[in-house]
Coordinates of C-alpha atoms in Angstrom, one line a residue:
M8 CA -20.6 11.4 23.8
L9 CA -24.0 12.8 22.7
G10 CA -25.5 11.6 19.4
A11 CA -27.2 13.7 16.8
S12 CA -30.7 13.2 18.2
Q13 CA -29.5 14.1 21.7
I14 CA -27.8 17.3 20.5
A15 CA -31.1 18.3 18.8
H16 CA -33.0 17.5 22.0
V17 CA -30.6 19.7 24.0
H18 CA -31.1 22.5 21.5
R19 CA -34.9 22.3 21.8
H20 CA -34.7 22.1 25.5
L21 CA -32.6 25.3 25.7
L22 CA -35.0 27.1 23.4
T23 CA -38.2 26.3 25.3
N24 CA -37.3 25.3 28.9
L25 CA -34.3 27.3 30.0
T26 CA -36.1 29.4 32.5
G27 CA -39.2 27.2 33.1
A28 CA -42.3 28.8 31.6
V29 CA -40.4 31.7 29.9
L30 CA -39.3 31.1 26.4
L31 CA -35.9 32.7 25.6
P32 CA -33.9 32.9 22.3
I33 CA -30.9 30.7 22.2
H34 CA -28.5 33.6 22.0
N35 CA -29.3 34.5 25.7
V36 CA -27.5 31.3 26.8
P37 CA -24.0 32.4 27.9
D38 CA -21.3 31.3 25.5
D39 CA -19.3 29.7 28.3
I40 CA -22.3 27.5 29.2
L41 CA -22.7 26.5 25.5
N42 CA -19.0 25.7 25.4
E43 CA -19.4 23.2 28.3
I44 CA -22.4 21.6 26.6
F45 CA -20.4 21.3 23.3
L46 CA -17.6 19.6 25.1
Q47 CA -20.0 17.0 26.4
C48 CA -21.0 16.2 22.8
L49 CA -17.5 15.0 21.9
P50 CA -16.4 11.4 22.0
E51 CA -14.7 10.2 25.1
H52 CA -11.4 9.7 23.3
D53 CA -9.7 12.4 21.2
L54 CA -8.8 9.9 18.5
L55 CA -12.5 9.4 17.7
I56 CA -13.2 13.0 16.9
D57 CA -14.1 13.0 13.2
I58 CA -15.3 15.9 11.1
L59 CA -18.3 14.1 9.7
P60 CA -21.2 16.5 9.3
S61 CA -23.4 14.0 11.2
K62 CA -21.2 14.1 14.3
A63 CA -19.9 16.6 16.8
P64 CA -18.1 19.0 16.6
V65 CA -19.1 19.7 12.9
L66 CA -22.8 18.9 13.6
L67 CA -22.8 21.7 16.2
T68 CA -22.1 24.3 13.5
H69 CA -25.2 23.2 11.6
V70 CA -27.8 23.9 14.3
C71 CA -28.1 27.6 14.0
R72 CA -26.0 30.7 13.3
H73 CA -25.4 31.4 16.9
W74 CA -24.2 27.9 17.6
R75 CA -22.0 28.0 14.5
R76 CA -20.3 31.2 15.7
V77 CA -19.8 29.9 19.2
A78 CA -18.5 26.5 18.0
L79 CA -16.1 27.9 15.5
E80 CA -14.7 30.3 18.0
F81 CA -14.3 27.8 20.8
A82 CA -10.8 26.4 20.3
G83 CA -11.4 23.5 22.7
L84 CA -13.6 21.8 20.1
W85 CA -11.0 21.8 17.4
T86 CA -7.7 20.8 19.1
S87 CA -8.1 17.2 17.9
I88 CA -9.3 16.4 14.4
K89 CA -9.6 13.2 12.4
L90 CA -9.9 13.2 8.6
T91 CA -10.9 9.9 7.2
L92 CA -11.1 9.9 3.4
R93 CA -13.6 7.1 2.7
K94 CA -14.9 7.7 -0.8
P95 CA -13.3 8.5 -4.2
K96 CA -15.4 11.6 -4.5
T97 CA -13.7 12.9 -1.3
L98 CA -10.3 12.7 -3.0
E99 CA -11.3 15.1 -5.8
R100 CA -9.2 18.3 -5.6
S101 CA -12.3 20.5 -5.2
N102 CA -13.6 18.5 -2.3
L103 CA -10.2 18.4 -0.6
Q104 CA -10.1 22.2 -0.9
I105 CA -13.5 22.6 0.7
I106 CA -12.3 20.5 3.7
A107 CA -9.2 22.6 3.9
E108 CA -11.2 25.8 3.9
E109 CA -13.4 24.4 6.7
L110 CA -10.3 23.7 8.8
K111 CA -9.1 27.2 8.3
R112 CA -12.3 28.6 9.7
F113 CA -11.5 27.3 13.2
K114 CA -10.2 30.0 15.6
K115 CA -7.3 27.8 16.5
A116 CA -5.4 25.4 14.3
P117 CA -5.6 21.7 15.4
A118 CA -2.8 20.5 17.7
R119 CA -3.6 16.8 17.1
L120 CA -4.4 15.7 13.5
Q121 CA -5.2 12.3 12.0
V122 CA -5.3 11.9 8.2
A123 CA -6.4 8.4 7.1
V124 CA -7.2 6.9 3.7
A125 CA -9.7 4.0 3.7
R126 CA -8.4 0.6 2.8
G127 CA -8.4 0.0 -1.0
L128 CA -9.0 3.6 -1.9
S129 CA -6.7 4.7 -4.7
V130 CA -5.1 8.1 -4.1
Q131 CA -4.3 10.0 -7.2
V132 CA -4.1 13.6 -5.8
N133 CA -1.9 15.2 -3.1
V134 CA -3.9 15.2 0.1
L135 CA -1.1 16.5 2.4
D136 CA -0.6 19.8 0.7
P137 CA -4.2 21.1 1.5
L138 CA -4.9 19.1 4.7
L139 CA -1.6 18.9 6.5
V140 CA 0.9 21.5 5.4
P141 CA -1.1 24.6 6.5
F142 CA -1.1 23.3 10.1
T143 CA 2.3 21.8 10.6
G144 CA 3.5 24.6 12.7
S145 CA 0.9 24.0 15.4
L146 CA 0.8 20.2 15.5
T147 CA 1.9 18.3 18.5
S148 CA 0.5 14.9 17.4
L149 CA 0.2 13.5 13.9
V150 CA -1.2 10.3 12.5
L151 CA -0.8 9.5 8.8
S152 CA -2.6 6.3 7.8
R153 CA -2.3 4.8 4.3
I154 CA -1.1 8.1 2.9
P155 CA 1.1 7.2 -0.2
I156 CA 4.8 7.1 0.6
S157 CA 5.5 9.4 -2.3
Q158 CA 3.6 12.2 -0.6
I159 CA 5.3 11.7 2.8
H160 CA 8.6 11.5 0.9
S161 CA 8.0 14.9 -0.7
L162 CA 7.6 16.7 2.6
P163 CA 10.8 18.8 3.4
S164 CA 12.6 18.8 6.7
G165 CA 11.8 21.5 9.2
L166 CA 8.0 21.6 8.9
F167 CA 7.2 20.3 12.4
P168 CA 8.7 22.6 15.2
S169 CA 6.1 21.5 17.8
L170 CA 5.5 17.8 16.9
E171 CA 5.8 15.5 19.9
R172 CA 4.0 12.4 18.7
L173 CA 4.0 10.7 15.3
V174 CA 2.3 7.6 13.9
L175 CA 3.0 6.4 10.4
Y176 CA 1.0 3.5 9.0
I177 CA 2.1 2.5 5.5
D178 CA 0.2 0.2 3.3
R179 CA 2.4 -2.8 2.5
D180 CA 1.7 -2.9 -1.2
D181 CA 2.6 0.8 -1.4
Y182 CA 5.8 0.0 0.5
K183 CA 6.8 -2.7 -2.0
Q184 CA 6.0 -0.5 -5.0
S185 CA 8.1 2.4 -3.5
A186 CA 11.4 0.6 -3.0
R187 CA 13.2 2.7 -5.6
L188 CA 11.8 5.9 -4.1
L189 CA 13.0 4.9 -0.7
E190 CA 16.6 4.6 -1.8
Q191 CA 16.5 8.2 -0.5
P192 CA 15.1 8.4 3.0
I193 CA 12.1 10.3 4.3
V194 CA 13.5 13.4 6.0
A195 CA 10.3 15.3 7.0
F196 CA 10.7 14.4 10.7
E197 CA 14.5 14.3 11.2
S198 CA 14.7 17.8 12.6
A199 CA 11.5 17.9 14.7
P200 CA 13.0 19.2 18.0
A201 CA 10.1 18.2 20.2
L202 CA 9.5 14.7 18.8
R203 CA 9.5 12.1 21.6
R204 CA 7.0 9.3 20.6
V205 CA 7.0 7.5 17.2
T206 CA 5.1 4.5 15.8
T207 CA 6.2 3.3 12.3
S208 CA 5.3 0.4 10.1
S209 CA 7.4 -0.9 7.2
L210 CA 9.7 2.1 7.2
S211 CA 12.9 1.5 9.1
F212 CA 15.0 -0.3 6.6
G213 CA 14.7 -1.2 2.9
E214 CA 15.8 -4.6 1.5
P215 CA 19.5 -3.7 1.2
G216 CA 19.6 -2.6 4.8
V217 CA 19.4 1.1 4.1
A218 CA 17.5 3.3 6.5
T219 CA 14.3 4.6 4.8
L220 CA 13.2 7.0 7.6
R221 CA 15.3 9.5 9.4
L222 CA 14.3 10.4 12.9
P223 CA 15.9 12.2 15.8
W224 CA 16.6 8.9 17.4
H225 CA 18.6 10.4 20.3
Q226 CA 15.6 12.2 21.7
L227 CA 12.9 9.6 21.3
T228 CA 11.4 8.2 24.6
H229 CA 8.7 5.9 23.1
L230 CA 9.0 3.8 19.9
I231 CA 6.7 1.2 18.4
E232 CA 8.5 -0.4 15.6
A233 CA 5.8 -2.4 13.8
D234 CA 7.9 -3.4 10.8
Y235 CA 7.4 -6.9 9.6
S236 CA 9.9 -6.5 6.8
E237 CA 13.6 -7.6 6.8
G238 CA 16.1 -5.5 8.5
T239 CA 15.2 -5.8 12.2
D240 CA 18.8 -6.8 13.0
R241 CA 20.0 -3.6 11.4
F242 CA 17.6 -1.7 13.6
F243 CA 19.2 -3.2 16.7
I244 CA 22.7 -2.8 15.6
E245 CA 22.5 0.7 14.0
L246 CA 19.6 2.6 15.5
L247 CA 18.9 1.3 19.0
P248 CA 22.3 2.4 20.3
Q249 CA 21.4 5.9 19.2
C250 CA 18.2 5.9 21.3
V251 CA 19.9 7.1 24.4
A252 CA 16.7 8.6 25.9
L253 CA 14.4 5.6 25.0
Q254 CA 12.1 4.5 27.8
W255 CA 9.5 2.4 26.0
L256 CA 10.1 0.0 23.1
H257 CA 7.9 -2.3 21.0
I258 CA 9.7 -4.5 18.4
V259 CA 8.5 -7.1 15.9
L260 CA 10.8 -10.1 15.9
L261 CA 11.3 -12.2 12.7
D262 CA 12.7 -15.7 12.4
E263 CA 16.1 -14.2 11.6
N264 CA 16.1 -12.5 15.1
L265 CA 15.1 -15.6 17.1
G266 CA 16.3 -19.0 18.4
R267 CA 18.9 -20.8 16.4
S268 CA 19.2 -18.2 13.7
S269 CA 22.5 -17.2 12.4
R270 CA 24.5 -14.8 14.5
E271 CA 26.5 -13.5 11.5
P272 CA 25.1 -10.0 11.7
W273 CA 26.2 -9.8 15.3
R274 CA 29.7 -11.0 14.7
N275 CA 32.2 -8.6 16.4
E276 CA 29.3 -6.5 17.8
P277 CA 29.9 -5.3 21.4
V278 CA 27.5 -5.7 24.3
R279 CA 25.6 -2.4 24.7
T280 CA 23.6 -1.0 27.6
V281 CA 20.3 0.8 27.1
Q282 CA 20.3 2.5 30.4
K283 CA 16.9 4.3 30.4
L284 CA 14.7 1.6 28.9
Q285 CA 11.9 0.8 31.3
S286 CA 9.3 -1.1 29.1
L287 CA 9.9 -3.7 26.4
T288 CA 7.4 -5.4 24.2
L289 CA 8.5 -8.5 22.3
N290 CA 6.1 -9.2 19.4
F291 CA 6.7 -12.7 18.0
W292 CA 4.1 -12.5 15.3
G293 CA 6.8 -11.7 12.7
S294 CA 8.1 -15.3 13.1
Y295 CA 6.7 -18.4 11.6
M296 CA 3.3 -19.1 13.3
G297 CA 4.2 -16.5 15.9
T298 CA 6.0 -19.0 18.1
S299 CA 8.0 -17.4 20.9
Q300 CA 11.7 -18.2 20.8
Y301 CA 14.9 -16.7 22.3
P302 CA 15.5 -13.1 21.1
V303 CA 19.1 -13.2 19.7
F304 CA 19.6 -9.5 20.5
F305 CA 19.4 -10.3 24.2
D306 CA 23.0 -11.5 24.1
N307 CA 24.2 -8.1 22.9
F308 CA 22.1 -5.7 25.0
K309 CA 21.6 -5.0 28.7
F310 CA 18.5 -3.3 30.1
P311 CA 19.3 -2.6 33.8
G312 CA 16.3 -0.2 34.2
L313 CA 13.6 -2.5 32.8
R314 CA 10.5 -2.6 34.9
S315 CA 7.9 -3.8 32.3
L316 CA 7.9 -6.7 29.9
R317 CA 5.3 -7.8 27.4
M318 CA 5.4 -10.9 25.2
E319 CA 2.9 -11.3 22.4
G320 CA 2.6 -14.2 20.0
S321 CA 1.2 -17.7 19.8
S322 CA 2.7 -20.5 21.9
M323 CA 5.5 -20.3 24.5
D324 CA 6.8 -23.8 25.3
F325 CA 10.3 -24.0 26.8
D326 CA 10.2 -27.7 26.3
D327 CA 9.7 -27.4 22.5
E328 CA 13.2 -28.3 21.2
D329 CA 12.3 -26.9 17.8
A330 CA 11.8 -23.5 19.3
W331 CA 14.0 -23.4 22.4
D332 CA 17.5 -24.7 23.0
P333 CA 17.8 -25.6 26.7
N334 CA 20.8 -23.2 27.0
Q335 CA 18.7 -20.4 25.6
V336 CA 15.9 -21.1 28.0
D337 CA 18.3 -20.7 30.9
R338 CA 19.7 -17.5 29.5
F339 CA 16.2 -16.1 28.9
I340 CA 15.1 -16.9 32.4
H341 CA 18.3 -15.6 34.0
K342 CA 18.0 -12.3 32.2
I343 CA 14.4 -11.8 33.3
E344 CA 15.1 -12.8 36.9
H345 CA 18.5 -11.2 37.5
E346 CA 19.0 -8.3 35.0
F347 CA 15.4 -7.0 34.8
H348 CA 13.5 -5.6 37.8
L349 CA 10.0 -6.4 36.6
E350 CA 7.0 -4.9 38.3
Y351 CA 4.7 -5.2 35.3
L352 CA 4.3 -8.3 33.2
S353 CA 2.0 -8.8 30.2
I354 CA 1.4 -12.2 28.6
C355 CA -0.4 -12.2 25.3
L356 CA 0.4 -15.8 24.4
S357 CA -1.5 -19.1 23.9
P358 CA -1.1 -21.9 24.6
I359 CA 1.4 -21.9 27.4
P360 CA 2.0 -25.3 29.0
H361 CA 1.9 -25.5 32.8
P362 CA 5.7 -25.9 33.3
S363 CA 6.6 -23.0 31.1
L364 CA 4.2 -20.7 32.8
E365 CA 5.4 -21.7 36.2
R366 CA 9.0 -21.1 35.2
L367 CA 8.1 -17.6 33.9
F368 CA 6.2 -16.6 37.0
K369 CA 8.9 -18.0 39.3
A370 CA 11.4 -15.7 37.6
T371 CA 9.3 -12.6 38.2
P372 CA 8.5 -12.5 42.0
H373 CA 8.3 -8.7 42.2
V374 CA 5.5 -8.2 39.7
T375 CA 2.7 -6.1 41.2
M376 CA 0.7 -5.7 37.9
L377 CA -0.1 -8.6 35.6
D378 CA -1.8 -8.1 32.2
A379 CA -3.0 -11.2 30.4
H380 CA -4.7 -12.3 27.2
I381 CA -4.7 -16.1 27.0
Y382 CA -6.8 -17.2 24.0
D383 CA -7.2 -20.8 25.2
N384 CA -9.7 -19.7 27.9
Y385 CA -6.9 -18.9 30.3
E386 CA -5.9 -22.5 30.6
N387 CA -3.4 -23.2 33.4
F388 CA -3.4 -19.5 34.3
F389 CA -5.5 -19.2 37.4
E390 CA -4.6 -22.7 38.7
I391 CA -0.9 -21.6 38.8
L392 CA -1.7 -18.3 40.5
T393 CA -3.8 -19.8 43.2
I394 CA -2.0 -19.5 46.5
G395 CA -1.7 -22.8 48.5
G396 CA -0.3 -23.9 51.8
D397 CA 3.4 -23.9 50.8
P398 CA 4.7 -20.3 50.3
S399 CA 7.7 -21.6 48.4
Q400 CA 5.3 -22.8 45.7
D401 CA 3.3 -19.6 45.4
F402 CA 3.9 -17.4 42.3
L403 CA 3.7 -13.6 42.0
P404 CA 3.3 -13.1 45.8
Q405 CA 3.2 -9.3 45.4
L406 CA 0.5 -9.2 42.8
K407 CA -1.9 -6.2 43.4
T408 CA -3.6 -5.5 40.0
L409 CA -4.8 -8.1 37.5
I410 CA -5.8 -6.9 34.0
L411 CA -7.7 -9.4 31.8
E412 CA -8.7 -9.3 28.1
L413 CA -12.1 -10.9 27.3
S414 CA -12.7 -9.9 23.7
L415 CA -11.1 -12.8 21.9
S416 CA -11.0 -16.4 23.3
A417 CA -11.6 -19.9 22.2
A418 CA -15.0 -19.8 24.0
S419 CA -16.1 -16.6 22.4
E420 CA -15.0 -17.9 18.9
D421 CA -16.8 -21.2 19.3
G422 CA -19.8 -19.9 21.2
E423 CA -19.4 -22.6 23.8
G424 CA -18.3 -22.5 27.5
E425 CA -16.8 -19.7 29.4
T426 CA -13.7 -17.7 28.6
I427 CA -12.9 -17.8 32.4
D428 CA -14.2 -20.8 34.3
P429 CA -15.9 -19.4 37.4
D430 CA -15.0 -22.3 39.7
T431 CA -11.3 -22.1 38.9
F432 CA -11.4 -18.3 39.2
A433 CA -13.2 -18.5 42.5
A434 CA -10.5 -20.7 44.0
F435 CA -7.9 -18.3 42.7
L436 CA -9.6 -15.2 44.0
E437 CA -10.4 -16.7 47.4
S438 CA -6.7 -17.6 47.9
R439 CA -5.7 -14.1 46.9
M440 CA -8.1 -12.4 49.3
R441 CA -7.4 -14.7 52.2
C442 CA -3.7 -14.3 52.2
A443 CA -1.7 -11.8 54.4
P444 CA -3.1 -8.3 54.1
G445 CA 0.0 -6.9 52.4
S446 CA -0.2 -9.5 49.7
R447 CA -3.9 -9.3 48.8
L448 CA -5.2 -8.6 45.3
R449 CA -6.5 -5.0 45.2
K450 CA -7.9 -4.4 41.8
I451 CA -9.2 -6.4 38.7
V452 CA -9.5 -4.6 35.3
L453 CA -11.5 -6.1 32.5
Y454 CA -11.4 -5.2 28.8
G455 CA -14.0 -6.2 26.3
E456 CA -15.1 -5.1 22.8
D457 CA -18.7 -5.7 23.9
S458 CA -20.3 -4.8 27.2
D459 CA -21.9 -8.3 27.3
E460 CA -18.4 -9.8 27.7
I461 CA -17.8 -8.1 31.0
S462 CA -21.3 -7.6 32.3
D463 CA -22.8 -8.5 35.7
E464 CA -24.3 -11.6 34.0
I465 CA -20.9 -13.2 33.4
P466 CA -20.3 -15.9 36.1
F467 CA -16.7 -15.0 36.9
V468 CA -17.7 -11.3 37.2
Q469 CA -20.2 -12.3 39.8
V470 CA -17.4 -14.0 41.7
I471 CA -15.5 -10.7 41.7
Q472 CA -18.5 -8.9 43.1
R473 CA -18.6 -11.1 46.2
Y474 CA -15.4 -9.4 47.4
F475 CA -16.5 -5.8 47.0
P476 CA -17.3 -5.6 50.8
E477 CA -13.7 -6.5 51.4
G478 CA -12.3 -3.6 49.3
L479 CA -11.6 -5.4 46.0
L480 CA -12.0 -2.9 43.1
L481 CA -13.3 -3.7 39.7
E482 CA -12.8 -1.6 36.5
R483 CA -14.5 -2.3 33.2
H484 CA -13.6 -0.9 29.8
V485 CA -15.6 -1.4 26.6
V486 CA -13.2 -0.6 23.7
A487 CA -15.0 -1.5 20.5
E488 CA -14.9 2.1 19.1
I489 CA -11.2 2.5 19.8
R490 CA -10.4 -0.8 18.2
D491 CA -12.5 -0.3 15.1
G492 CA -10.4 -1.6 12.1
K493 CA -7.8 -3.4 14.2
V494 CA -7.1 -7.2 14.0
N495 CA -4.3 -7.5 16.6
D496 CA -2.2 -5.7 19.2
H497 CA -5.1 -5.3 21.5
W498 CA -2.6 -4.7 24.3
V499 CA -2.3 -1.1 23.2
E500 CA -5.6 -0.1 24.9
R501 CA -4.5 -1.9 28.1
D502 CA -1.0 -0.6 28.5
P503 CA -0.9 1.9 31.3
E504 CA 1.9 3.9 29.6
L505 CA -0.2 4.5 26.4
Q506 CA -3.5 5.7 27.9
D507 CA -2.7 9.2 26.6
W508 CA -1.5 8.0 23.3
L509 CA -4.1 5.5 22.1
E510 CA -3.7 6.7 18.5
A511 CA -0.4 4.7 18.5
G512 CA -2.7 1.7 17.7
A513 CA -3.4 3.2 14.3
A514 CA -0.2 1.4 13.0
C515 CA -1.8 -1.9 14.0
R516 CA -4.9 -1.6 11.7
Y517 CA -5.4 -4.0 8.9

């Protein structure tokens, strides 16, 4: 992405140096060349394209008349737009109308639109009528963040014939204050024929167990249910069986959905099969302290096609009798080992005692891609994965790709020590590169919010570099911009299935 000063430099360069010593007016630059230059000015990720006057693409329209004409007529600049309403003045009707008129100037209506209200900003006017409704026919992707429920509720059904992806992030206080309004469900998206991917927060069920959001459940392929309110059991019993095309599911689990909780809601419920589900994320942060426990719904659902499992929360200790009944541990491990066919495993838990981690890895021998975020400096992690002399004691023998999160750890929080101990990591990597050729680790992927966290100066990164001559690949991703405003769910940026839908993380913002 080019900044404002770089764009100005490009402009001056084209004016004075395009043909060496000959000075040409800017309008002699072919429009198709300008279009390519303009594209290089955009952020790397579509979800970061804002319409601030100080940033591209809007900045490009302020350079000169010629650039303004070319930019406004180049549809490729305006397919993805983010509108962040940050100040009270922005929410005045006259200013909203100005923004709406600017949007109408584009040659092509946006296909991907984000409308977000800054945290704490009171919304007293309708923002959707001028900023969303005129473009609903062309939208394929929509993010609504902190838009008042009353405004979403007022949208009629049938507005979104092309919408494929939807993210709704609802402010929790607004949700609580809108309980009476939500006695009648939101219907705007129930007849969207192309809708396949949905992220919602606080909108599935109200307190009495009544659905507050109608969706074409039967056609959804991806669903992030980020609802920390009561009613998760009702989602499993009433809605999940309707999701016959579902391939990817994230669900927040509450205390009532876990461990020794009452099975009363499940009494007389049959065992169902979700045939097409391939990826499942179990988010335990809805429970007390985020402690992982047995998901009660496991007893009533089968997922024979599952290839990917993620567990996110605080601790996972199978020997903790307050969290895990021994019989539940056996059922949990049996389901993972014999019903699922896991090739991808993601662990966002900490701490995990050595015996529990061993038992989990032993149940997943076919995993080829392992994603991890272990806050306690990856304690026990690399020791267990180090291959020894006894093959029967080796875990994840088919591991090919290792994905590691470096942005949040005990070491980074305390400012002491290393997130990953280089000596322990060196022993692990040596064992994985000296094993049989078909079992060797092929790639390591690192994620950090700061380039310093994954730079060449980090000791364990230097260990990785030793094996470059042997074909080991290293990828590094700095994701600070994408995560701006988020406090959790950092796995979104690492999930290989969501790389073309990173805006789904908007429902995880604080």
